[in-house]
mmCIF file with all atom_site columns, N, CA, C and O in Angstrom:
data_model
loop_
_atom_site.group_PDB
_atom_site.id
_atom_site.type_symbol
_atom_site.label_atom_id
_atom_site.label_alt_id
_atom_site.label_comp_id
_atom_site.label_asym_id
_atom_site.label_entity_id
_atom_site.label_seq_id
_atom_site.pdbx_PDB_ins_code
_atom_site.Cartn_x
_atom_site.Cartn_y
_atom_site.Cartn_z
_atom_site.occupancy
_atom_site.B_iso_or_equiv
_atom_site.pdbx_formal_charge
_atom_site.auth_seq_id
_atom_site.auth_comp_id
_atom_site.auth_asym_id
_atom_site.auth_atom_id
_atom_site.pdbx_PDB_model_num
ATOM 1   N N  . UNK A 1 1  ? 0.836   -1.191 0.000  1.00 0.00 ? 1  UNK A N  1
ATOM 2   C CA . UNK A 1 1  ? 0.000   0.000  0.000  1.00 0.00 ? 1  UNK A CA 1
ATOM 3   C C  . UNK A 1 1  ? 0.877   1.248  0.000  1.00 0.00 ? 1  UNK A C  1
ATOM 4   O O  . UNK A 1 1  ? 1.743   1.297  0.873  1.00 0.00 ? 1  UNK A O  1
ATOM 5   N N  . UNK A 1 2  ? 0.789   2.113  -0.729 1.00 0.00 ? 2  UNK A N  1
ATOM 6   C CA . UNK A 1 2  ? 1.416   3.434  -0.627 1.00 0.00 ? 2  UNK A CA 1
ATOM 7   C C  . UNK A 1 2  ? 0.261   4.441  -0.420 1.00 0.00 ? 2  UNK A C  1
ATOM 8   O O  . UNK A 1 2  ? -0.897  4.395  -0.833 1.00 0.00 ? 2  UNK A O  1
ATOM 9   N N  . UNK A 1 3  ? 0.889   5.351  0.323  1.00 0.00 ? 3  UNK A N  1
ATOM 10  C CA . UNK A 1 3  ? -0.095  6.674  1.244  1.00 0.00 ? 3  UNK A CA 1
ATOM 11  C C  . UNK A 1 3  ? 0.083   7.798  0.210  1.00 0.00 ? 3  UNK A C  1
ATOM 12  O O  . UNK A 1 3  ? 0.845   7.310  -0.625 1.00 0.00 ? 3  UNK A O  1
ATOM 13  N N  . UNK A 1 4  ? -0.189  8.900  -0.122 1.00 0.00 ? 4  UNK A N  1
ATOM 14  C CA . UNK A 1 4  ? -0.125  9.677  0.046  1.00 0.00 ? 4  UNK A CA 1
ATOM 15  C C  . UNK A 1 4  ? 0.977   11.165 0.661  1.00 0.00 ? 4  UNK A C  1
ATOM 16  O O  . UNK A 1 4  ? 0.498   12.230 1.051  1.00 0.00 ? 4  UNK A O  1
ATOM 17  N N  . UNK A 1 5  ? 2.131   10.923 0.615  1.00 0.00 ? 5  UNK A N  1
ATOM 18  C CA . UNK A 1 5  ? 2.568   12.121 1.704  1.00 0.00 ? 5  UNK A CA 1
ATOM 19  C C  . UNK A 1 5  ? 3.835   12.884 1.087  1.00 0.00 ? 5  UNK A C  1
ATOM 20  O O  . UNK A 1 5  ? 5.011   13.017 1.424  1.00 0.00 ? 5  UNK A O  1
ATOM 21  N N  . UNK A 1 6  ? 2.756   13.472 -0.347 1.00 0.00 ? 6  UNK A N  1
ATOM 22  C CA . UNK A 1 6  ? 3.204   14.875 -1.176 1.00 0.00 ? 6  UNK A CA 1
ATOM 23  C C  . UNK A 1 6  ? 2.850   15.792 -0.090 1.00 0.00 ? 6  UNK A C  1
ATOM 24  O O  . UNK A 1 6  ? 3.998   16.202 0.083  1.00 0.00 ? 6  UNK A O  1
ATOM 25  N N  . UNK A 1 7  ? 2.341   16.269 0.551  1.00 0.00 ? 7  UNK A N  1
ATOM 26  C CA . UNK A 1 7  ? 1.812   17.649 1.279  1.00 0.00 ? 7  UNK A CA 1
ATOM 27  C C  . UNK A 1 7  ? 0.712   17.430 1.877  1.00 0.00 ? 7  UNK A C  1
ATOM 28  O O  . UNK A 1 7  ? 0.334   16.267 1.736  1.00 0.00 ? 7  UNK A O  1
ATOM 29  N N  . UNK A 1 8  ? -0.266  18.377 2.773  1.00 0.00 ? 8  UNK A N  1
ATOM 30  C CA . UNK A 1 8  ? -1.218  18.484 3.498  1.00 0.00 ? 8  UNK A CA 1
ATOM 31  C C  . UNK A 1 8  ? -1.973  18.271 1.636  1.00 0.00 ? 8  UNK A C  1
ATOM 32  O O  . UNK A 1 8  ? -1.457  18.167 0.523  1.00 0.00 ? 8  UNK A O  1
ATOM 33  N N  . UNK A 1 9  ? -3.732  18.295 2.277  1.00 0.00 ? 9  UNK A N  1
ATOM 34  C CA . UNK A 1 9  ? -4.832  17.648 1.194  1.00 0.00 ? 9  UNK A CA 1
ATOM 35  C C  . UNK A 1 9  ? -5.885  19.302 1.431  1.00 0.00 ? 9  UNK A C  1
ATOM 36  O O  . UNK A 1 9  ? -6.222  20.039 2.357  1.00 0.00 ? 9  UNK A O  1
ATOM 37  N N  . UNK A 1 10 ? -6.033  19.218 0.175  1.00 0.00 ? 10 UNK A N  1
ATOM 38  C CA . UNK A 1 10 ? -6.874  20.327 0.335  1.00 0.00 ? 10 UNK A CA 1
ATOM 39  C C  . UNK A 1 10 ? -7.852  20.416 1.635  1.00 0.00 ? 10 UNK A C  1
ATOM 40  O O  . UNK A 1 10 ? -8.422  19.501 2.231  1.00 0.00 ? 10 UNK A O  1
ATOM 41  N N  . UNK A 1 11 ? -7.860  21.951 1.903  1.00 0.00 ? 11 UNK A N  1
ATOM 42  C CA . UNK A 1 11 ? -9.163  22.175 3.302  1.00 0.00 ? 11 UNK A CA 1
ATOM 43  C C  . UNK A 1 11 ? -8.880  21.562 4.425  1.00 0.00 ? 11 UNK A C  1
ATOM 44  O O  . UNK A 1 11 ? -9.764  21.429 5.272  1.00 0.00 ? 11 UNK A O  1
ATOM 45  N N  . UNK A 1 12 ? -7.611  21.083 4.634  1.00 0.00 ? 12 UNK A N  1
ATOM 46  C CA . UNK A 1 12 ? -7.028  21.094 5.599  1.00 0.00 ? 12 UNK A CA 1
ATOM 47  C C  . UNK A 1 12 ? -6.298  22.042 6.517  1.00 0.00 ? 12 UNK A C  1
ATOM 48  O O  . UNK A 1 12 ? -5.908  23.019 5.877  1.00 0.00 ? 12 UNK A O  1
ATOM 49  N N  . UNK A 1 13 ? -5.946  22.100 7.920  1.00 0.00 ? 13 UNK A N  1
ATOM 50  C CA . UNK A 1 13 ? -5.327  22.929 8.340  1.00 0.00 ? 13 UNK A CA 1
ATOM 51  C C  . UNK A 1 13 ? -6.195  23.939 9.085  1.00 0.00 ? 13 UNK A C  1
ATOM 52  O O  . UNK A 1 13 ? -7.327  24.137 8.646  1.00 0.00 ? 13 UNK A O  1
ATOM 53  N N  . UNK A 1 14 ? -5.822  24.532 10.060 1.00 0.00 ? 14 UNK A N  1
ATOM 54  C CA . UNK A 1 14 ? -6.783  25.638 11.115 1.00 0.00 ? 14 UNK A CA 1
ATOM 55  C C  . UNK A 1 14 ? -7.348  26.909 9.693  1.00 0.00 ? 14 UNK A C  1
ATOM 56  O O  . UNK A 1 14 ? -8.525  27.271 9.698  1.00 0.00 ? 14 UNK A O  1
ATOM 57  N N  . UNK A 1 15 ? -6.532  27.360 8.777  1.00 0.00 ? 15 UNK A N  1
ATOM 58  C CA . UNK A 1 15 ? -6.953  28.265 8.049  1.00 0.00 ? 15 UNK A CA 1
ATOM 59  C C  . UNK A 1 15 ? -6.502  27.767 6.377  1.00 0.00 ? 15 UNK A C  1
ATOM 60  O O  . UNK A 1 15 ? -5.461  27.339 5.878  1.00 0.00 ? 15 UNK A O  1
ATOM 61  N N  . UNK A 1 16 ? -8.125  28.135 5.754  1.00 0.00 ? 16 UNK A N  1
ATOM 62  C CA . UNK A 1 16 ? -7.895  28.171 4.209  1.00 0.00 ? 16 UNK A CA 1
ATOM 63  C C  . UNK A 1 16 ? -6.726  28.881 3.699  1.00 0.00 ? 16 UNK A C  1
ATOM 64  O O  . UNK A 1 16 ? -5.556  28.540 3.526  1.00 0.00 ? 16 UNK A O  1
ATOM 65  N N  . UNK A 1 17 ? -7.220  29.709 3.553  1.00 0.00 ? 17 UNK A N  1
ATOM 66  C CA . UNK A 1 17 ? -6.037  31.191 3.059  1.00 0.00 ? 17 UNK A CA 1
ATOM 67  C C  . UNK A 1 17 ? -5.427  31.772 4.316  1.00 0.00 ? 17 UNK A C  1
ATOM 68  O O  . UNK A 1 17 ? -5.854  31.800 5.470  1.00 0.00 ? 17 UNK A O  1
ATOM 69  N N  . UNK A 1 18 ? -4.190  32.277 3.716  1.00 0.00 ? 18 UNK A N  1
ATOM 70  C CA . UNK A 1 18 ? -3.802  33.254 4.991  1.00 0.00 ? 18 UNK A CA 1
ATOM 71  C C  . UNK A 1 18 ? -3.957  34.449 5.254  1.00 0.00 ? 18 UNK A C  1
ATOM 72  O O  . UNK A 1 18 ? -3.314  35.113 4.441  1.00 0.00 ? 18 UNK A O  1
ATOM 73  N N  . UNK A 1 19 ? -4.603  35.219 6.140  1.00 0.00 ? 19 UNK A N  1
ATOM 74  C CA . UNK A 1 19 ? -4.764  36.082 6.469  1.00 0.00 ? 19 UNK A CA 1
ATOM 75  C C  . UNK A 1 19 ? -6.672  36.597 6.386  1.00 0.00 ? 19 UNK A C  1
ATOM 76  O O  . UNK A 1 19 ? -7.212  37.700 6.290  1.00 0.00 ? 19 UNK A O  1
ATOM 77  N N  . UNK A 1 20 ? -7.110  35.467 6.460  1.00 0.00 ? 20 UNK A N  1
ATOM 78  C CA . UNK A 1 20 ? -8.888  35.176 6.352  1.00 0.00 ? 20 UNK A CA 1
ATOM 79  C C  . UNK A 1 20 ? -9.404  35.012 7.892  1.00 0.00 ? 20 UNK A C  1
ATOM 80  O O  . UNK A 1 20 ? -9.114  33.896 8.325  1.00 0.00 ? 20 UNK A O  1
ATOM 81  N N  . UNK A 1 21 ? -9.936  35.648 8.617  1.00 0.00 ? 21 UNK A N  1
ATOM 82  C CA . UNK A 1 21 ? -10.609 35.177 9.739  1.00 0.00 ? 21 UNK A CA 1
ATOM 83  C C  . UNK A 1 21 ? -11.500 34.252 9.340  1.00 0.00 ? 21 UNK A C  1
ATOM 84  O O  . UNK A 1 21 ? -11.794 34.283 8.145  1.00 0.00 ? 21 UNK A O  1
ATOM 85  N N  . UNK A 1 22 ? -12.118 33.265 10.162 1.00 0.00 ? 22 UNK A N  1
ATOM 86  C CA . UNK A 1 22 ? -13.288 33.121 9.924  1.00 0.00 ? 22 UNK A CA 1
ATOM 87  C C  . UNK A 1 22 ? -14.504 33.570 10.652 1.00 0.00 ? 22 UNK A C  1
ATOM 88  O O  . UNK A 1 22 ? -14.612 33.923 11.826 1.00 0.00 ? 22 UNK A O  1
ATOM 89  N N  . UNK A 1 23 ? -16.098 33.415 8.977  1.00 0.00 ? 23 UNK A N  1
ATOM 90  C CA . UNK A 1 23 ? -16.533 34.261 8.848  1.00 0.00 ? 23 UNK A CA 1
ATOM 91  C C  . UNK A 1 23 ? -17.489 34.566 10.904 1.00 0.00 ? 23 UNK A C  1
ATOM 92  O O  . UNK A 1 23 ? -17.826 35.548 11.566 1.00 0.00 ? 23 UNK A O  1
ATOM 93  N N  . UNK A 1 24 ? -17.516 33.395 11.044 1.00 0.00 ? 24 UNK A N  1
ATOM 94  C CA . UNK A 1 24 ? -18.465 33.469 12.752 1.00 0.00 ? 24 UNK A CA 1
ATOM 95  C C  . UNK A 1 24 ? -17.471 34.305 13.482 1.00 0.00 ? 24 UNK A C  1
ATOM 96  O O  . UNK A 1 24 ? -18.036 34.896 14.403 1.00 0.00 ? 24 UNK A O  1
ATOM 97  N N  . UNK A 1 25 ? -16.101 34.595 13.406 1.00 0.00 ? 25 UNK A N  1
ATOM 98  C CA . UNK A 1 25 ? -15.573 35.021 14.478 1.00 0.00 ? 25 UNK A CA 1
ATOM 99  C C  . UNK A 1 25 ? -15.967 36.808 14.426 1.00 0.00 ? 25 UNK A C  1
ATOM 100 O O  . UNK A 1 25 ? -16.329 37.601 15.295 1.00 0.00 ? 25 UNK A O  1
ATOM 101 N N  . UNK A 1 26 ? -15.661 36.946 12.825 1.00 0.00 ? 26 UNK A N  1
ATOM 102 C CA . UNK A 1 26 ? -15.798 38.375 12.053 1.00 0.00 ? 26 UNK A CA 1
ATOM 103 C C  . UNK A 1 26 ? -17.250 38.808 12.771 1.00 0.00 ? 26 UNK A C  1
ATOM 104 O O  . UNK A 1 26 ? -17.286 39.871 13.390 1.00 0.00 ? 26 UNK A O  1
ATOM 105 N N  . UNK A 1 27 ? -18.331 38.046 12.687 1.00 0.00 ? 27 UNK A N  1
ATOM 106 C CA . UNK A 1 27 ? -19.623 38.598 13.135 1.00 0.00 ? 27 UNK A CA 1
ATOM 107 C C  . UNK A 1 27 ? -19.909 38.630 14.327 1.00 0.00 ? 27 UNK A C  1
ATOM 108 O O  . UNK A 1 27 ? -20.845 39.332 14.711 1.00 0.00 ? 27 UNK A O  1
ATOM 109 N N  . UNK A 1 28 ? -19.104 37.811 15.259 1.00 0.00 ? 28 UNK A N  1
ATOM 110 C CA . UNK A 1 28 ? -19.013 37.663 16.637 1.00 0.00 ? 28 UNK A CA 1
ATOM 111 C C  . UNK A 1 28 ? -18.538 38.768 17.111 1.00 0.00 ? 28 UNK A C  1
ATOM 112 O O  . UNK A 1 28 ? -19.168 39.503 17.871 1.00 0.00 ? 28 UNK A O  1
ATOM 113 N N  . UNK A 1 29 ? -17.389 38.976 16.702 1.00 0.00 ? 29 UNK A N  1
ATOM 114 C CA . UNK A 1 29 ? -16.952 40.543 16.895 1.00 0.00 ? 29 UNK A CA 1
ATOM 115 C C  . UNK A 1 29 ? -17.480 41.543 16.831 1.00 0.00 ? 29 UNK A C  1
ATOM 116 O O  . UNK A 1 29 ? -17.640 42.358 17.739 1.00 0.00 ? 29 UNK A O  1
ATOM 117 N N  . UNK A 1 30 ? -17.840 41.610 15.676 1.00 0.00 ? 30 UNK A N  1
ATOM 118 C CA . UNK A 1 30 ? -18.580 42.433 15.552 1.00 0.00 ? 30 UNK A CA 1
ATOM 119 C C  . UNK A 1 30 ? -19.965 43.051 16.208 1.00 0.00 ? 30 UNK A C  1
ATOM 120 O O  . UNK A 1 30 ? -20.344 44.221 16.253 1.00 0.00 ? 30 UNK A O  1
ATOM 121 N N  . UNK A 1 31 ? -20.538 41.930 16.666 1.00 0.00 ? 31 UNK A N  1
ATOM 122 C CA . UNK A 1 31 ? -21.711 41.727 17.693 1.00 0.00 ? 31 UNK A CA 1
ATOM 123 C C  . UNK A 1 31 ? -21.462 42.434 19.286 1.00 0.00 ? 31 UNK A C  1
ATOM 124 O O  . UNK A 1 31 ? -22.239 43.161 19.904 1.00 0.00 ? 31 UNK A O  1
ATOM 125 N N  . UNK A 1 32 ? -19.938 41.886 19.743 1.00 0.00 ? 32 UNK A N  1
ATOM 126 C CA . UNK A 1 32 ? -19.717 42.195 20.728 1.00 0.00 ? 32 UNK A CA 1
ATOM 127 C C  . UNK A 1 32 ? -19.243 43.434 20.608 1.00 0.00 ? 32 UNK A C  1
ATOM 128 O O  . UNK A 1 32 ? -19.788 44.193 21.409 1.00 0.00 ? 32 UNK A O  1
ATOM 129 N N  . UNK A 1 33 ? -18.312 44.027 19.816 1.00 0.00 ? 33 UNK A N  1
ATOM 130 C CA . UNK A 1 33 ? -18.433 45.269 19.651 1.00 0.00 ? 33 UNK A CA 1
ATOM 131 C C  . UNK A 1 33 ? -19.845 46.776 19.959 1.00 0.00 ? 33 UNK A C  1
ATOM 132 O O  . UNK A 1 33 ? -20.202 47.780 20.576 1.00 0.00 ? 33 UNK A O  1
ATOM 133 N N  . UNK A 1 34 ? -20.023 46.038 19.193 1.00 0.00 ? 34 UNK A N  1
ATOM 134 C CA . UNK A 1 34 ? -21.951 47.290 19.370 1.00 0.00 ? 34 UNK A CA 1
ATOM 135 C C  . UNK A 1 34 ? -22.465 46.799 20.630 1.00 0.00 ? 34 UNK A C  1
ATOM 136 O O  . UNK A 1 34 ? -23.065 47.615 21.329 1.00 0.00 ? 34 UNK A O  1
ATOM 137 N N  . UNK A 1 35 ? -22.350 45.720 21.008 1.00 0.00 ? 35 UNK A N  1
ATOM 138 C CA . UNK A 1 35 ? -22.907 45.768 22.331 1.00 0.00 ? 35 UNK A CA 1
ATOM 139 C C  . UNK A 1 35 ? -22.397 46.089 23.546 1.00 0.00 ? 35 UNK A C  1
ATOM 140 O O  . UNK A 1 35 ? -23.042 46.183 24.590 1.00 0.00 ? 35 UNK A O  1
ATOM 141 N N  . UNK A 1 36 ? -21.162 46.265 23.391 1.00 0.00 ? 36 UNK A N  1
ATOM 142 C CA . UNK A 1 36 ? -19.739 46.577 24.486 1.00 0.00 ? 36 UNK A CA 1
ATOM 143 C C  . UNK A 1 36 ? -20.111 48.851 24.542 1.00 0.00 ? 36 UNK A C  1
ATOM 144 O O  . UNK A 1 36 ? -20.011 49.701 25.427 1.00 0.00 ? 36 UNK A O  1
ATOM 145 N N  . UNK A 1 37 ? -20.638 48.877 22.655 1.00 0.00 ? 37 UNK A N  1
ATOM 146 C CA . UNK A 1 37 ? -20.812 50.239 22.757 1.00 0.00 ? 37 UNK A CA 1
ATOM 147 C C  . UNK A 1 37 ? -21.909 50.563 23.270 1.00 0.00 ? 37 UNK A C  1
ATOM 148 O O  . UNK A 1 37 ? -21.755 51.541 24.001 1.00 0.00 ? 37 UNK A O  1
ATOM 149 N N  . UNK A 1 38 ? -23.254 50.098 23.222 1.00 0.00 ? 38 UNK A N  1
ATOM 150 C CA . UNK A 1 38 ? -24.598 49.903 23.580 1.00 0.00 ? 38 UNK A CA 1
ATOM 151 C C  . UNK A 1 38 ? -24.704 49.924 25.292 1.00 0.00 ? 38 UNK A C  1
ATOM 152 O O  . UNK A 1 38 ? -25.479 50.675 25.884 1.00 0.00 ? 38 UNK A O  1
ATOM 153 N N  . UNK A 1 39 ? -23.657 48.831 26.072 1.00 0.00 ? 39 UNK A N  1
ATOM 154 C CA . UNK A 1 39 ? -23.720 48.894 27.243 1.00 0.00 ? 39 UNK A CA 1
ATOM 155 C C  . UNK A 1 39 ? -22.987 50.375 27.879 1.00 0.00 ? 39 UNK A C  1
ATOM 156 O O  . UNK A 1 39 ? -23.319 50.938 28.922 1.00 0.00 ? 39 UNK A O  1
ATOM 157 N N  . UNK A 1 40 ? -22.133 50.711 27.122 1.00 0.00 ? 40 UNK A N  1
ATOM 158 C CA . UNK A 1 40 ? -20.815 51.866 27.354 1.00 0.00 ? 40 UNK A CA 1
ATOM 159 C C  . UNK A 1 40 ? -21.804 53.510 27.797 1.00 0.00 ? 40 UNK A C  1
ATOM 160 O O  . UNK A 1 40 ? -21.760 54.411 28.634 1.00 0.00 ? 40 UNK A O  1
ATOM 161 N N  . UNK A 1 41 ? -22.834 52.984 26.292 1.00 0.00 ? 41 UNK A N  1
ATOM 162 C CA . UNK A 1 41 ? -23.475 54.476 26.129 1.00 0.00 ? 41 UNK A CA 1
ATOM 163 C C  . UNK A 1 41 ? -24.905 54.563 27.131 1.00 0.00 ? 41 UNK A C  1
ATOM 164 O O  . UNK A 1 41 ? -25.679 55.501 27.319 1.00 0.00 ? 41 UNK A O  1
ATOM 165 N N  . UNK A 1 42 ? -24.890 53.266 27.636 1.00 0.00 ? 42 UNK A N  1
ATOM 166 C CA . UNK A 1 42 ? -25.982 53.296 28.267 1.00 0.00 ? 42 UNK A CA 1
ATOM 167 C C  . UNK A 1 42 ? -25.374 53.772 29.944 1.00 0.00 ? 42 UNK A C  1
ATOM 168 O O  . UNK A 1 42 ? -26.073 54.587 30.546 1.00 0.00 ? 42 UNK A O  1
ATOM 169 N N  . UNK A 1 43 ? -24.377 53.365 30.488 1.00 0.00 ? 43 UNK A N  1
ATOM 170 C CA . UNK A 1 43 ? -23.973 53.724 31.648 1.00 0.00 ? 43 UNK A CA 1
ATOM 171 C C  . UNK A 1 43 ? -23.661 55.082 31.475 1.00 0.00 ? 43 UNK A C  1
ATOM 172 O O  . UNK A 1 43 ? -23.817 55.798 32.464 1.00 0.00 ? 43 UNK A O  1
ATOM 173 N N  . UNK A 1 44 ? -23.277 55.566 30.494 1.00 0.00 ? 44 UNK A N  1
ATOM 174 C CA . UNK A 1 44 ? -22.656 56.816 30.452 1.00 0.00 ? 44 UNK A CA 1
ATOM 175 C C  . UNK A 1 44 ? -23.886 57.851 30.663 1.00 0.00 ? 44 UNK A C  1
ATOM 176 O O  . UNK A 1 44 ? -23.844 58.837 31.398 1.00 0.00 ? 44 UNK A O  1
ATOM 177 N N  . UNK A 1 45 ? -24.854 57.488 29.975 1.00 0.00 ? 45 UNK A N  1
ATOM 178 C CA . UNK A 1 45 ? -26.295 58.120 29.784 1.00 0.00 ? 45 UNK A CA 1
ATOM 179 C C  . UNK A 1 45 ? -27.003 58.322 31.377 1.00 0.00 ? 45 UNK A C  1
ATOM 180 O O  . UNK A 1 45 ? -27.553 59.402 31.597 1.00 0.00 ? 45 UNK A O  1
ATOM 181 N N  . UNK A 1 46 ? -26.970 57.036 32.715 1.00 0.00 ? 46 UNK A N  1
ATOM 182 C CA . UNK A 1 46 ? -27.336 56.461 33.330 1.00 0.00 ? 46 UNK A CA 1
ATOM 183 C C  . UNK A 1 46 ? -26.509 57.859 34.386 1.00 0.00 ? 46 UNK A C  1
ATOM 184 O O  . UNK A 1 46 ? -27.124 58.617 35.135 1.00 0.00 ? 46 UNK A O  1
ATOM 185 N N  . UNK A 1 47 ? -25.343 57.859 34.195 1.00 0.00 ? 47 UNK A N  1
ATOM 186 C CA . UNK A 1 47 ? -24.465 59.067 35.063 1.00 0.00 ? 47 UNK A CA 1
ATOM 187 C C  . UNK A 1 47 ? -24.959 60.092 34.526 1.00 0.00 ? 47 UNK A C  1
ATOM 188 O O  . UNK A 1 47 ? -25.301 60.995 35.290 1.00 0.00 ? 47 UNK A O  1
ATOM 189 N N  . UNK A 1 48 ? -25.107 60.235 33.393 1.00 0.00 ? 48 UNK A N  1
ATOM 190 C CA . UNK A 1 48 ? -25.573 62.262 33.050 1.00 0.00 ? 48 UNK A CA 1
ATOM 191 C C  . UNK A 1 48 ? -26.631 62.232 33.618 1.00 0.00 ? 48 UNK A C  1
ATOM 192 O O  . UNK A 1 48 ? -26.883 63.434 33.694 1.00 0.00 ? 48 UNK A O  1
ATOM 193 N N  . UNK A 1 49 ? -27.630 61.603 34.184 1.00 0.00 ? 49 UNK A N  1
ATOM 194 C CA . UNK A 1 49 ? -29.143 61.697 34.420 1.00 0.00 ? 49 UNK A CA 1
ATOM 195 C C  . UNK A 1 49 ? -28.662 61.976 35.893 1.00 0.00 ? 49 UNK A C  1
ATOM 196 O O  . UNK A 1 49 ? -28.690 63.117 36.353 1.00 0.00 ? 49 UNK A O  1
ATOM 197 N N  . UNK A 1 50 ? -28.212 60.868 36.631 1.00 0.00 ? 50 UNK A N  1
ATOM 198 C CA . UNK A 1 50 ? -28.257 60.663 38.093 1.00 0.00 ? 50 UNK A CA 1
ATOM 199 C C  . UNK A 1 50 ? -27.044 61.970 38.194 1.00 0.00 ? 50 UNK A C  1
ATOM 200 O O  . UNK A 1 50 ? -26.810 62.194 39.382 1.00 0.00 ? 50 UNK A O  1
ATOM 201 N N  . UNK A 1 51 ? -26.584 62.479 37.666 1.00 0.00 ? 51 UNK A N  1
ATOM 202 C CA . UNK A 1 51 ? -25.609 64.042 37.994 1.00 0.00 ? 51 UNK A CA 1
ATOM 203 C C  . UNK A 1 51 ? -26.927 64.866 38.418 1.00 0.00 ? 51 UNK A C  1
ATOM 204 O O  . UNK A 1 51 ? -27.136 65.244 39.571 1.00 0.00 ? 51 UNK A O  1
ATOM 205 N N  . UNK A 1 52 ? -27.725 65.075 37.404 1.00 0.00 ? 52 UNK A N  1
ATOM 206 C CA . UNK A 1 52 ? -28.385 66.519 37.863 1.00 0.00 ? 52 UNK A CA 1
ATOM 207 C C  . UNK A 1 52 ? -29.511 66.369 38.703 1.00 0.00 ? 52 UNK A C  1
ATOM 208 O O  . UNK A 1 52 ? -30.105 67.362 39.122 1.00 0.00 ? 52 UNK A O  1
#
């Protein structure tokens, strides 16, 4: 029997291309982002009120 072992096989490996996130992490981020700003602007809002 002979194997195979020119190189890795296509779609192998942690990443396709280099320098590609993948796409769940990109939207994950992104998610947590606006909501990191959403919570940010809401405390901030929460102090200008309770000031005056």
């Amino acid at each position: 029997m002979t194997e195979n072992t020119t190189g890795p096989m296509r779609g192998e490996g942690p990443m396709k291309e280099e320098g590609k996130f993948p796409r769940g992490l990109v939207v994950r981020l992104f998610v947590y982002l606006i909501a990191g700003h959403v919570v940010a602007g809401f405390l901030y809002l929460l102090f200008q009120v309770g000031a005056e």
